[in-house]
mmCIF file of C-alpha atoms and ligand atoms in Angstrom:
data_model
loop_
_atom_site.group_PDB
_atom_site.id
_atom_site.type_symbol
_atom_site.label_atom_id
_atom_site.label_comp_id
_atom_site.label_asym_id
_atom_site.label_seq_id
_atom_site.Cartn_x
_atom_site.Cartn_y
_atom_site.Cartn_z
ATOM 1 C CA MET B 39 80.605 70.340 112.941
ATOM 2 C CA ALA B 40 82.003 70.990 116.393
ATOM 3 C CA SER B 41 85.074 70.545 117.408
ATOM 4 C CA PHE B 42 86.714 68.130 118.781
ATOM 5 C CA PRO B 43 90.554 67.641 120.215
ATOM 6 C CA PRO B 44 92.718 66.174 118.495
ATOM 7 C CA LEU B 45 92.976 62.472 118.126
ATOM 8 C CA GLN B 46 96.359 61.001 119.542
ATOM 9 C CA ASN B 47 95.650 57.749 118.807
ATOM 10 C CA ASP B 48 94.759 56.949 114.792
ATOM 11 C CA ARG B 49 96.257 54.180 114.174
ATOM 12 C CA LEU B 50 92.577 51.968 113.766
ATOM 13 C CA LEU B 51 92.066 54.832 111.252
ATOM 14 C CA ARG B 52 95.251 54.643 108.972
ATOM 15 C CA VAL B 53 95.188 50.948 108.548
ATOM 16 C CA ALA B 54 91.312 51.359 107.439
ATOM 17 C CA ARG B 55 92.485 53.790 104.951
ATOM 18 C CA GLY B 56 95.242 51.557 103.838
ATOM 19 C CA GLU B 57 98.154 53.001 105.485
ATOM 20 C CA THR B 58 100.859 51.196 107.567
ATOM 21 C CA THR B 59 101.372 51.651 110.974
ATOM 22 C CA ASP B 60 103.215 50.183 114.331
ATOM 23 C CA ARG B 61 101.426 47.795 115.421
ATOM 24 C CA THR B 62 97.849 45.607 114.652
ATOM 25 C CA PRO B 63 94.971 48.432 116.050
ATOM 26 C CA VAL B 64 92.311 46.251 118.044
ATOM 27 C CA TRP B 65 89.111 46.719 119.053
ATOM 28 C CA MET B 66 86.629 44.057 119.838
ATOM 29 C CA MET B 67 82.578 43.924 118.325
ATOM 30 C CA ARG B 68 80.539 44.283 121.794
ATOM 31 C CA GLN B 69 83.317 45.432 123.336
ATOM 32 C CA ALA B 70 80.512 47.261 125.715
ATOM 33 C CA GLY B 71 78.209 45.553 126.917
ATOM 34 C CA ARG B 72 77.349 42.497 130.759
ATOM 35 C CA TYR B 73 80.560 41.450 130.356
ATOM 36 C CA LEU B 74 81.738 44.767 132.198
ATOM 37 C CA PRO B 75 80.895 44.868 135.859
ATOM 38 C CA GLU B 76 80.508 49.041 135.903
ATOM 39 C CA TYR B 77 78.049 47.745 132.636
ATOM 40 C CA GLN B 78 75.799 45.814 134.522
ATOM 41 C CA GLU B 79 75.900 48.879 137.670
ATOM 42 C CA VAL B 80 74.804 51.356 135.207
ATOM 43 C CA ARG B 81 71.876 48.235 133.683
ATOM 44 C CA ALA B 82 71.371 47.638 136.738
ATOM 45 C CA GLU B 83 69.783 50.674 137.475
ATOM 46 C CA HIS B 84 68.680 51.609 133.763
ATOM 47 C CA ASP B 85 66.684 49.721 131.271
ATOM 48 C CA PHE B 86 68.814 48.995 127.762
ATOM 49 C CA PHE B 87 67.141 51.286 125.528
ATOM 50 C CA GLU B 88 66.820 54.145 128.511
ATOM 51 C CA VAL B 89 70.491 54.355 128.100
ATOM 52 C CA VAL B 90 70.425 54.648 124.672
ATOM 53 C CA GLU B 91 68.260 57.268 124.375
ATOM 54 C CA THR B 92 70.047 59.244 127.328
ATOM 55 C CA PRO B 93 73.500 60.519 125.368
ATOM 56 C CA GLU B 94 75.504 61.185 128.954
ATOM 57 C CA LEU B 95 74.416 57.369 129.976
ATOM 58 C CA ALA B 96 75.415 56.034 125.868
ATOM 59 C CA ALA B 97 78.680 57.782 126.689
ATOM 60 C CA GLU B 98 79.434 56.661 129.934
ATOM 61 C CA VAL B 99 78.521 53.062 128.364
ATOM 62 C CA THR B 100 81.136 53.664 125.913
ATOM 63 C CA LEU B 101 84.044 54.946 127.776
ATOM 64 C CA GLN B 102 83.941 52.283 129.810
ATOM 65 C CA PRO B 103 85.679 49.425 127.986
ATOM 66 C CA VAL B 104 88.203 52.727 126.851
ATOM 67 C CA ASP B 105 89.252 52.996 130.203
ATOM 68 C CA ARG B 106 89.355 50.011 131.377
ATOM 69 C CA LEU B 107 92.001 47.862 128.710
ATOM 70 C CA PRO B 108 94.351 50.288 125.862
ATOM 71 C CA VAL B 109 91.627 49.401 122.920
ATOM 72 C CA ASP B 110 92.447 51.429 119.818
ATOM 73 C CA GLY B 111 88.568 52.780 118.979
ATOM 74 C CA ALA B 112 85.443 53.243 120.565
ATOM 75 C CA ILE B 113 82.304 51.985 119.323
ATOM 76 C CA ILE B 114 79.159 54.374 120.261
ATOM 77 C CA PHE B 115 76.957 52.427 122.760
ATOM 78 C CA SER B 116 73.470 51.969 120.520
ATOM 79 C CA ASP B 117 71.778 48.722 118.593
ATOM 80 C CA ILE B 118 71.223 48.376 115.504
ATOM 81 C CA MET B 119 67.465 48.293 116.715
ATOM 82 C CA THR B 120 67.078 52.099 116.856
ATOM 83 C CA VAL B 121 66.068 52.371 112.822
ATOM 84 C CA PRO B 122 63.347 50.110 112.706
ATOM 85 C CA GLN B 123 61.798 52.137 115.702
ATOM 86 C CA ALA B 124 62.561 55.542 113.826
ATOM 87 C CA MET B 125 60.506 53.349 111.517
ATOM 88 C CA GLY B 126 57.726 53.292 113.178
ATOM 89 C CA LEU B 127 58.076 50.012 114.890
ATOM 90 C CA GLU B 128 57.778 49.539 118.832
ATOM 91 C CA VAL B 129 61.239 47.033 119.943
ATOM 92 C CA THR B 130 61.312 46.042 123.579
ATOM 93 C CA MET B 131 65.304 44.174 125.047
ATOM 94 C CA VAL B 132 63.241 40.936 126.759
ATOM 95 C CA SER B 133 65.982 39.965 128.687
ATOM 96 C CA GLY B 134 67.059 36.175 127.981
ATOM 97 C CA GLN B 135 65.632 36.526 124.527
ATOM 98 C CA GLY B 136 67.001 39.503 122.917
ATOM 99 C CA PRO B 137 65.209 42.543 120.691
ATOM 100 C CA THR B 138 61.462 41.888 120.420
ATOM 101 C CA PHE B 139 58.781 43.306 118.146
ATOM 102 C CA PRO B 140 55.096 43.641 119.512
ATOM 103 C CA HIS B 141 53.159 44.009 116.607
ATOM 104 C CA PRO B 142 55.824 42.797 113.658
ATOM 105 C CA LEU B 143 55.557 43.021 110.328
ATOM 106 C CA GLU B 144 53.677 40.226 109.345
ATOM 107 C CA THR B 145 51.763 41.004 105.283
ATOM 108 C CA PRO B 146 53.137 43.345 102.954
ATOM 109 C CA ASP B 147 49.542 45.431 104.177
ATOM 110 C CA ASP B 148 51.813 45.708 107.582
ATOM 111 C CA LEU B 149 54.149 48.202 105.161
ATOM 112 C CA GLU B 150 52.014 51.258 105.334
ATOM 113 C CA ARG B 151 52.477 51.141 109.250
ATOM 114 C CA LEU B 152 56.461 52.408 108.376
ATOM 115 C CA VAL B 153 57.010 56.097 108.692
ATOM 116 C CA GLU B 154 59.804 57.829 106.710
ATOM 117 C CA PRO B 155 60.964 59.455 109.822
ATOM 118 C CA ASP B 156 63.855 62.659 109.808
ATOM 119 C CA VAL B 157 66.709 60.677 111.453
ATOM 120 C CA GLY B 158 67.863 64.106 112.979
ATOM 121 C CA ASP B 159 64.001 63.888 114.650
ATOM 122 C CA ALA B 160 63.812 60.429 115.583
ATOM 123 C CA LEU B 161 67.451 59.928 116.205
ATOM 124 C CA GLY B 162 68.286 63.283 117.214
ATOM 125 C CA HIS B 163 69.955 61.097 120.581
ATOM 126 C CA VAL B 164 72.248 58.567 119.162
ATOM 127 C CA PHE B 165 73.883 61.642 117.620
ATOM 128 C CA GLU B 166 73.806 63.798 120.897
ATOM 129 C CA ALA B 167 75.102 60.292 122.107
ATOM 130 C CA LEU B 168 78.531 60.690 119.409
ATOM 131 C CA THR B 169 79.383 63.798 119.626
ATOM 132 C CA VAL B 170 79.419 63.981 123.829
ATOM 133 C CA THR B 171 81.033 60.715 123.716
ATOM 134 C CA ARG B 172 83.410 62.177 121.328
ATOM 135 C CA GLN B 173 84.197 65.245 123.536
ATOM 136 C CA LYS B 174 84.793 62.476 126.645
ATOM 137 C CA LEU B 175 87.071 60.401 124.779
ATOM 138 C CA GLU B 176 89.484 63.782 124.518
ATOM 139 C CA GLY B 177 91.238 62.394 121.102
ATOM 140 C CA ARG B 178 92.069 59.035 122.835
ATOM 141 C CA VAL B 179 91.104 56.624 120.007
ATOM 142 C CA PRO B 180 88.484 57.288 117.509
ATOM 143 C CA LEU B 181 84.176 56.657 117.725
ATOM 144 C CA ILE B 182 82.558 53.698 115.812
ATOM 145 C CA GLY B 183 79.310 55.218 114.302
ATOM 146 C CA PHE B 184 77.072 51.864 113.360
ATOM 147 C CA SER B 185 74.147 50.743 112.094
ATOM 148 C CA GLY B 186 72.524 47.206 111.038
ATOM 149 C CA ALA B 187 72.036 46.588 107.720
ATOM 150 C CA PRO B 188 68.659 46.276 105.142
ATOM 151 C CA TRP B 189 68.781 42.829 105.130
ATOM 152 C CA THR B 190 69.552 41.957 108.499
ATOM 153 C CA LEU B 191 67.204 45.124 109.662
ATOM 154 C CA MET B 192 64.084 43.356 107.542
ATOM 155 C CA ALA B 193 65.436 40.281 109.292
ATOM 156 C CA TYR B 194 64.350 41.560 112.755
ATOM 157 C CA MET B 195 60.936 43.688 111.180
ATOM 158 C CA VAL B 196 59.207 40.356 109.620
ATOM 159 C CA GLU B 197 60.574 37.959 112.663
ATOM 160 C CA GLY B 198 60.263 39.788 115.833
ATOM 161 C CA GLY B 199 62.996 39.179 117.187
ATOM 162 C CA GLY B 200 65.456 36.958 117.420
ATOM 163 C CA SER B 201 65.522 33.436 115.638
ATOM 164 C CA LYS B 202 66.838 30.155 114.338
ATOM 165 C CA SER B 203 65.883 29.726 110.830
ATOM 166 C CA TYR B 204 64.265 33.790 110.277
ATOM 167 C CA ARG B 205 61.691 31.641 108.171
ATOM 168 C CA HIS B 206 59.209 34.824 108.392
ATOM 169 C CA ALA B 207 61.545 36.586 106.775
ATOM 170 C CA ARG B 208 62.988 34.492 104.221
ATOM 171 C CA ALA B 209 59.864 33.249 103.212
ATOM 172 C CA TRP B 210 58.992 37.110 102.345
ATOM 173 C CA LEU B 211 61.770 37.133 99.725
ATOM 174 C CA HIS B 212 60.167 34.356 97.615
ATOM 175 C CA ARG B 213 56.211 34.891 98.810
ATOM 176 C CA HIS B 214 56.844 38.702 98.460
ATOM 177 C CA PRO B 215 59.254 39.707 96.744
ATOM 178 C CA GLU B 216 58.527 43.175 95.562
ATOM 179 C CA ALA B 217 56.988 43.987 98.792
ATOM 180 C CA ALA B 218 60.700 42.846 100.052
ATOM 181 C CA LYS B 219 62.808 44.900 98.080
ATOM 182 C CA ASP B 220 60.078 47.816 98.480
ATOM 183 C CA LEU B 221 61.602 47.800 102.688
ATOM 184 C CA LEU B 222 64.736 47.221 101.490
ATOM 185 C CA ARG B 223 64.697 50.272 99.771
ATOM 186 C CA ARG B 224 62.965 52.400 102.685
ATOM 187 C CA THR B 225 64.988 51.103 105.472
ATOM 188 C CA THR B 226 68.401 51.543 102.759
ATOM 189 C CA ASP B 227 67.418 55.606 102.888
ATOM 190 C CA VAL B 228 66.880 55.662 106.578
ATOM 191 C CA VAL B 229 70.494 53.537 107.151
ATOM 192 C CA VAL B 230 72.263 56.019 104.180
ATOM 193 C CA ASP B 231 70.662 59.539 105.922
ATOM 194 C CA TYR B 232 71.675 57.559 109.659
ATOM 195 C CA LEU B 233 75.157 57.362 109.148
ATOM 196 C CA ILE B 234 75.780 60.570 106.928
ATOM 197 C CA GLY B 235 73.892 61.592 110.448
ATOM 198 C CA GLN B 236 76.435 60.356 112.524
ATOM 199 C CA VAL B 237 79.517 61.518 111.054
ATOM 200 C CA GLU B 238 78.668 65.175 111.549
ATOM 201 C CA ALA B 239 77.864 64.487 115.225
ATOM 202 C CA GLY B 240 81.470 63.034 115.576
ATOM 203 C CA ALA B 241 81.895 59.510 114.183
ATOM 204 C CA GLN B 242 85.231 58.398 112.549
ATOM 205 C CA MET B 243 84.640 55.893 110.938
ATOM 206 C CA LEU B 244 81.508 53.622 110.425
ATOM 207 C CA GLN B 245 80.361 49.843 110.531
ATOM 208 C CA VAL B 246 77.693 48.029 108.699
ATOM 209 C CA PHE B 247 76.585 44.681 110.310
ATOM 210 C CA ASP B 248 74.426 41.893 108.475
ATOM 211 C CA SER B 249 74.591 39.863 111.217
ATOM 212 C CA TRP B 250 71.714 37.265 109.172
ATOM 213 C CA ALA B 251 73.934 38.021 105.745
ATOM 214 C CA GLY B 252 74.455 34.325 106.670
ATOM 215 C CA LEU B 253 71.096 33.113 105.537
ATOM 216 C CA HIS B 254 71.008 33.682 102.330
ATOM 217 C CA GLY B 255 72.279 31.329 99.380
ATOM 218 C CA PRO B 256 74.232 32.981 96.808
ATOM 219 C CA ASP B 257 70.781 33.971 94.605
ATOM 220 C CA THR B 258 69.121 35.650 97.543
ATOM 221 C CA PHE B 259 71.753 37.557 98.109
ATOM 222 C CA ARG B 260 72.751 38.783 94.821
ATOM 223 C CA ALA B 261 69.012 39.246 95.210
ATOM 224 C CA PHE B 262 67.810 40.783 98.328
ATOM 225 C CA CYS B 263 71.276 41.572 100.155
ATOM 226 C CA TYR B 264 74.115 42.950 97.879
ATOM 227 C CA PRO B 265 73.220 45.405 95.958
ATOM 228 C CA PHE B 266 71.510 47.306 99.518
ATOM 229 C CA LEU B 267 74.328 46.548 101.322
ATOM 230 C CA ASP B 268 76.216 48.244 98.146
ATOM 231 C CA GLU B 269 74.418 51.279 97.633
ATOM 232 C CA VAL B 270 74.485 52.111 101.283
ATOM 233 C CA ALA B 271 78.582 52.124 101.022
ATOM 234 C CA SER B 272 78.242 53.981 97.736
ATOM 235 C CA ARG B 273 76.240 56.750 99.061
ATOM 236 C CA VAL B 274 77.265 57.071 102.189
ATOM 237 C CA LYS B 275 80.807 57.016 100.639
ATOM 238 C CA SER B 276 80.482 60.106 98.031
ATOM 239 C CA ALA B 277 78.762 62.754 101.610
ATOM 240 C CA CYS B 278 81.869 61.267 103.432
ATOM 241 C CA PRO B 279 84.447 60.347 101.690
ATOM 242 C CA ASP B 280 87.549 60.514 104.115
ATOM 243 C CA VAL B 281 85.473 58.469 106.894
ATOM 244 C CA PRO B 282 86.429 54.427 106.331
ATOM 245 C CA LEU B 283 83.747 52.198 105.838
ATOM 246 C CA VAL B 284 83.882 48.413 107.274
ATOM 247 C CA VAL B 285 81.179 45.748 106.584
ATOM 248 C CA PHE B 286 80.561 42.667 108.301
ATOM 249 C CA ALA B 287 78.682 40.127 106.896
ATOM 250 C CA LYS B 288 78.092 37.115 108.770
ATOM 251 C CA ASN B 289 78.727 33.852 108.016
ATOM 252 C CA ALA B 290 78.490 35.285 104.319
ATOM 253 C CA HIS B 291 82.048 33.884 102.756
ATOM 254 C CA TYR B 292 80.271 33.481 99.273
ATOM 255 C CA ALA B 293 79.781 37.210 99.198
ATOM 256 C CA LEU B 294 83.527 37.915 99.879
ATOM 257 C CA ASP B 295 84.804 38.681 96.370
ATOM 258 C CA ALA B 296 81.838 41.173 95.343
ATOM 259 C CA LEU B 297 81.899 42.711 98.373
ATOM 260 C CA ALA B 298 85.972 43.894 97.549
ATOM 261 C CA ASP B 299 84.132 45.543 95.090
ATOM 262 C CA THR B 300 82.510 47.547 96.740
ATOM 263 C CA ASP B 301 82.826 50.621 98.447
ATOM 264 C CA TYR B 302 83.773 49.422 101.461
ATOM 265 C CA ASP B 303 86.880 49.781 102.563
ATOM 266 C CA VAL B 304 87.208 46.905 105.653
ATOM 267 C CA ILE B 305 85.918 43.638 104.628
ATOM 268 C CA SER B 306 84.940 42.329 108.960
ATOM 269 C CA LEU B 307 85.418 38.515 108.752
ATOM 270 C CA ASP B 308 83.103 35.986 111.205
ATOM 271 C CA TRP B 309 86.021 32.929 112.943
ATOM 272 C CA SER B 310 84.518 30.831 110.243
ATOM 273 C CA MET B 311 87.229 31.934 107.583
ATOM 274 C CA ASP B 312 90.967 31.394 107.160
ATOM 275 C CA PRO B 313 92.612 34.935 106.895
ATOM 276 C CA GLY B 314 95.004 33.846 104.638
ATOM 277 C CA ALA B 315 92.394 32.585 102.285
ATOM 278 C CA ALA B 316 90.171 35.853 102.863
ATOM 279 C CA ARG B 317 93.871 37.644 102.024
ATOM 280 C CA ASP B 318 93.894 35.335 98.302
ATOM 281 C CA THR B 319 90.535 35.875 97.326
ATOM 282 C CA VAL B 320 90.335 40.190 98.421
ATOM 283 C CA GLY B 321 93.902 40.986 97.220
ATOM 284 C CA ASP B 322 94.838 45.376 97.645
ATOM 285 C CA ARG B 323 90.837 45.542 97.480
ATOM 286 C CA ALA B 324 90.279 45.851 101.080
ATOM 287 C CA VAL B 325 91.605 46.036 104.546
ATOM 288 C CA LEU B 326 90.653 42.949 106.488
ATOM 289 C CA GLN B 327 89.109 42.622 110.263
ATOM 290 C CA GLY B 328 89.318 39.974 112.944
ATOM 291 C CA ASN B 329 88.146 37.502 113.412
ATOM 292 C CA LEU B 330 88.933 35.558 116.853
ATOM 293 C CA ASP B 331 86.595 33.204 118.109
ATOM 294 C CA PRO B 332 85.264 34.926 120.344
ATOM 295 C CA CYS B 333 84.995 31.392 122.644
ATOM 296 C CA ALA B 334 88.679 31.377 122.064
ATOM 297 C CA LEU B 335 88.436 33.756 125.079
ATOM 298 C CA TYR B 336 87.787 31.428 126.881
ATOM 299 C CA ALA B 337 90.387 29.528 127.667
ATOM 300 C CA PRO B 338 93.782 29.646 129.499
ATOM 301 C CA PRO B 339 95.276 32.718 129.219
ATOM 302 C CA ASP B 340 98.879 30.836 127.329
ATOM 303 C CA ALA B 341 96.226 28.859 124.717
ATOM 304 C CA LEU B 342 94.680 31.910 124.035
ATOM 305 C CA ARG B 343 98.020 34.334 123.559
ATOM 306 C CA ARG B 344 98.640 31.157 121.086
ATOM 307 C CA ARG B 345 94.645 31.580 119.072
ATOM 308 C CA VAL B 346 96.025 35.471 119.318
ATOM 309 C CA GLN B 347 99.698 34.966 117.447
ATOM 310 C CA HIS B 348 98.141 32.573 114.737
ATOM 311 C CA MET B 349 94.980 34.909 113.339
ATOM 312 C CA LEU B 350 97.666 37.547 113.818
ATOM 313 C CA ALA B 351 100.352 35.092 111.419
ATOM 314 C CA GLY B 352 97.022 34.417 109.366
ATOM 315 C CA PHE B 353 97.066 37.650 108.241
ATOM 316 C CA GLY B 354 99.962 39.148 108.935
ATOM 317 C CA PRO B 355 101.875 42.684 109.665
ATOM 318 C CA HIS B 356 99.829 44.873 107.952
ATOM 319 C CA HIS B 357 95.749 45.833 106.409
ATOM 320 C CA HIS B 358 94.570 44.354 108.975
ATOM 321 C CA ILE B 359 92.232 45.108 111.823
ATOM 322 C CA ALA B 360 92.542 43.189 115.012
ATOM 323 C CA ASN B 361 88.886 42.330 116.062
ATOM 324 C CA LEU B 362 86.801 38.949 117.702
ATOM 325 C CA GLY B 363 84.994 36.748 114.639
ATOM 326 C CA HIS B 364 81.776 38.366 116.566
ATOM 327 C CA GLY B 365 80.671 40.011 119.845
ATOM 328 C CA MET B 366 81.562 39.574 123.217
ATOM 329 C CA LEU B 367 79.849 37.464 125.416
ATOM 330 C CA PRO B 368 78.078 38.568 128.937
ATOM 331 C CA ASP B 369 80.146 35.581 130.498
ATOM 332 C CA HIS B 370 83.308 36.458 128.896
ATOM 333 C CA ASP B 371 86.258 37.671 131.650
ATOM 334 C CA PRO B 372 87.095 41.289 131.467
ATOM 335 C CA GLU B 373 90.768 40.096 131.934
ATOM 336 C CA HIS B 374 91.219 37.946 129.009
ATOM 337 C CA ALA B 375 90.105 40.367 127.329
ATOM 338 C CA ARG B 376 92.527 41.774 127.658
ATOM 339 C CA VAL B 377 95.131 39.241 127.348
ATOM 340 C CA PHE B 378 93.580 39.673 123.421
ATOM 341 C CA VAL B 379 94.032 43.233 123.488
ATOM 342 C CA GLU B 380 97.698 43.631 124.553
ATOM 343 C CA THR B 381 98.919 40.464 122.696
ATOM 344 C CA VAL B 382 97.811 41.795 119.754
ATOM 345 C CA HIS B 383 100.292 44.879 119.882
ATOM 346 C CA GLU B 384 102.992 42.745 121.075
ATOM 347 C CA GLN B 385 103.127 40.515 119.001
ATOM 348 C CA SER B 386 102.216 42.496 115.994
ATOM 349 C CA GLU B 387 105.094 44.431 117.242
ATOM 350 C CA GLN B 388 107.216 42.109 116.774
ATOM 351 C CA MET B 389 105.917 40.968 113.572
ATOM 352 C CA ARG B 390 107.571 44.094 111.950
ATOM 353 C CA THR B 391 111.448 43.893 113.698
ATOM 354 C CA VAL B 392 111.519 40.671 112.575
HETATM 355 O O1 CP3 N 26 79.739 47.711 122.422
HETATM 356 C C1 CP3 N 26 79.552 47.708 121.049
HETATM 357 O O2 CP3 N 26 79.607 47.004 120.176
HETATM 358 C C2 CP3 N 26 78.625 48.480 120.704
HETATM 359 C C3 CP3 N 26 77.371 48.298 121.184
HETATM 360 C C4 CP3 N 26 76.196 47.683 120.482
HETATM 361 C C5 CP3 N 26 75.184 47.023 120.993
HETATM 362 N N1 CP3 N 26 74.546 46.158 119.941
HETATM 363 C C6 CP3 N 26 74.608 46.619 122.411
HETATM 364 C C7 CP3 N 26 74.107 45.915 123.008
HETATM 365 C C8 CP3 N 26 76.090 47.523 118.697
HETATM 366 C C9 CP3 N 26 77.201 47.625 117.897
HETATM 367 C C10 CP3 N 26 75.324 46.059 118.650
HETATM 368 C C11 CP3 N 26 74.691 45.959 117.537
HETATM 369 C C12 CP3 N 26 73.956 44.486 117.028
HETATM 370 N N2 CP3 N 26 72.219 44.574 117.963
HETATM 371 C C13 CP3 N 26 73.319 43.358 116.392
HETATM 372 C C14 CP3 N 26 74.508 43.427 115.209
HETATM 373 C C15 CP3 N 26 75.782 42.990 115.837
HETATM 374 C C16 CP3 N 26 76.050 41.447 116.068
HETATM 375 O O3 CP3 N 26 75.987 41.022 117.624
HETATM 376 O O4 CP3 N 26 75.992 40.596 115.523
HETATM 377 C C17 CP3 N 26 72.524 43.031 116.531
HETATM 378 C C18 CP3 N 26 72.790 41.854 115.465
HETATM 379 C C19 CP3 N 26 71.932 44.177 118.232
HETATM 380 C C20 CP3 N 26 69.983 42.642 118.260
HETATM 381 C C21 CP3 N 26 70.319 42.776 119.174
HETATM 382 N N3 CP3 N 26 70.734 44.123 120.419
HETATM 383 C C22 CP3 N 26 70.537 41.679 119.865
HETATM 384 C C23 CP3 N 26 70.730 40.811 119.426
HETATM 385 C C24 CP3 N 26 70.751 41.882 121.278
HETATM 386 C C25 CP3 N 26 70.888 40.387 122.703
HETATM 387 C C26 CP3 N 26 71.325 39.563 122.842
HETATM 388 C C27 CP3 N 26 72.071 39.235 123.469
HETATM 389 O O5 CP3 N 26 72.699 38.173 123.607
HETATM 390 O O6 CP3 N 26 71.134 39.370 124.589
HETATM 391 C C28 CP3 N 26 70.703 43.279 122.133
HETATM 392 C C29 CP3 N 26 70.806 43.640 123.334
HETATM 393 C C30 CP3 N 26 72.073 44.259 122.703
HETATM 394 N N4 CP3 N 26 72.584 45.273 122.209
HETATM 395 C C31 CP3 N 26 73.336 43.961 124.529
HETATM 396 C C32 CP3 N 26 73.737 44.716 124.221
HETATM 397 C C33 CP3 N 26 75.518 45.606 125.025
HETATM 398 C C34 CP3 N 26 72.464 43.090 125.635
HETATM 399 C C35 CP3 N 26 71.266 43.992 126.404
HETATM 400 C C36 CP3 N 26 71.733 44.140 127.651
HETATM 401 O O7 CP3 N 26 72.432 45.134 128.171
HETATM 402 O O8 CP3 N 26 70.269 43.910 128.755
#
């Protein structure tokens, strides 16, 4: 493994490992993105996947929010769609529409089109981006790697893009349950290798995004979502025992108790969940991350500060990583992101002194 500059601010990693710190660490999902004019400038010159696939550009964009805001972590600029691409599916980023698959998986026969990638070959550009970014961070904050979760990736691969109900993907669970499990198993293998490769390349914490976990009911969650999430954590944890793992299973309220029994160290909550109730369910089995409604960033600064204060009070001073309940939105004001981050720091320090 390459050698990297020593870490100066390790609050994020310490809290993720269950330690206490002098203040609550904070970062934002999608903190590198369209709300930043400096990101828009890069995108004016380069296609989305060109940025993802060019390590120097990906590193530049990853550092933009870290240069601008006092966040406690950097998340590598990439996309969850890198895994379906590595498995042989074409994905384009269509403006206003998001990721689009010209040839999605329509029937189980289409699984034959998938390849079993060597992640070093297929996703080496992401590993290189992590290594370059870790060098350029100069130890300011830890670098977070990520992957989509098997179910969320399946949802996109079958649906062919974003959708309101994901009915094609959900129909597969009932029409073709064995083929669905085959696809989920194959995706799990790639996700595991991909996450372990990210650690070898320089990632210091990993987040698994199951953004569409909330499409399930408890039964299909147990059969098609949870086992694969669980397996990703146990296999990655046994290969990289010191690297904190975070899971974000958006809208899967019924899953909280079960997720606390996995090898994920941190459970990221969306904004619909009550911090105190989540803490009661999870107890000391996991650290919690989240969960300010991204739309609270549209509030005037004073109202925003009150929302942040309320959120921090709900989680309490320890075993909490502050974040949004989902990603930054394109028309957010970067100065409101600053209010969010600075308020977390100020208020969480104060909470420890009273
Ligand atoms: O700053 C960071 O958080 C790192 C970068 C990051 C991106 N995508 C960049 C991006 C991360 C962690 C992701 C993960 C991702 N991508 C998820 C999981 C998180 C979530 O939001 O639930 C999902 C579901 C995707 C798939 C995806 N990629 C969608 C649905 C879209 C369209 C979003 C939209 O609002 O149009 C993307 C595109 C994308 N990924 C953008 C960025 C900055 C915007 C594309 C652009 O610049 O034109």
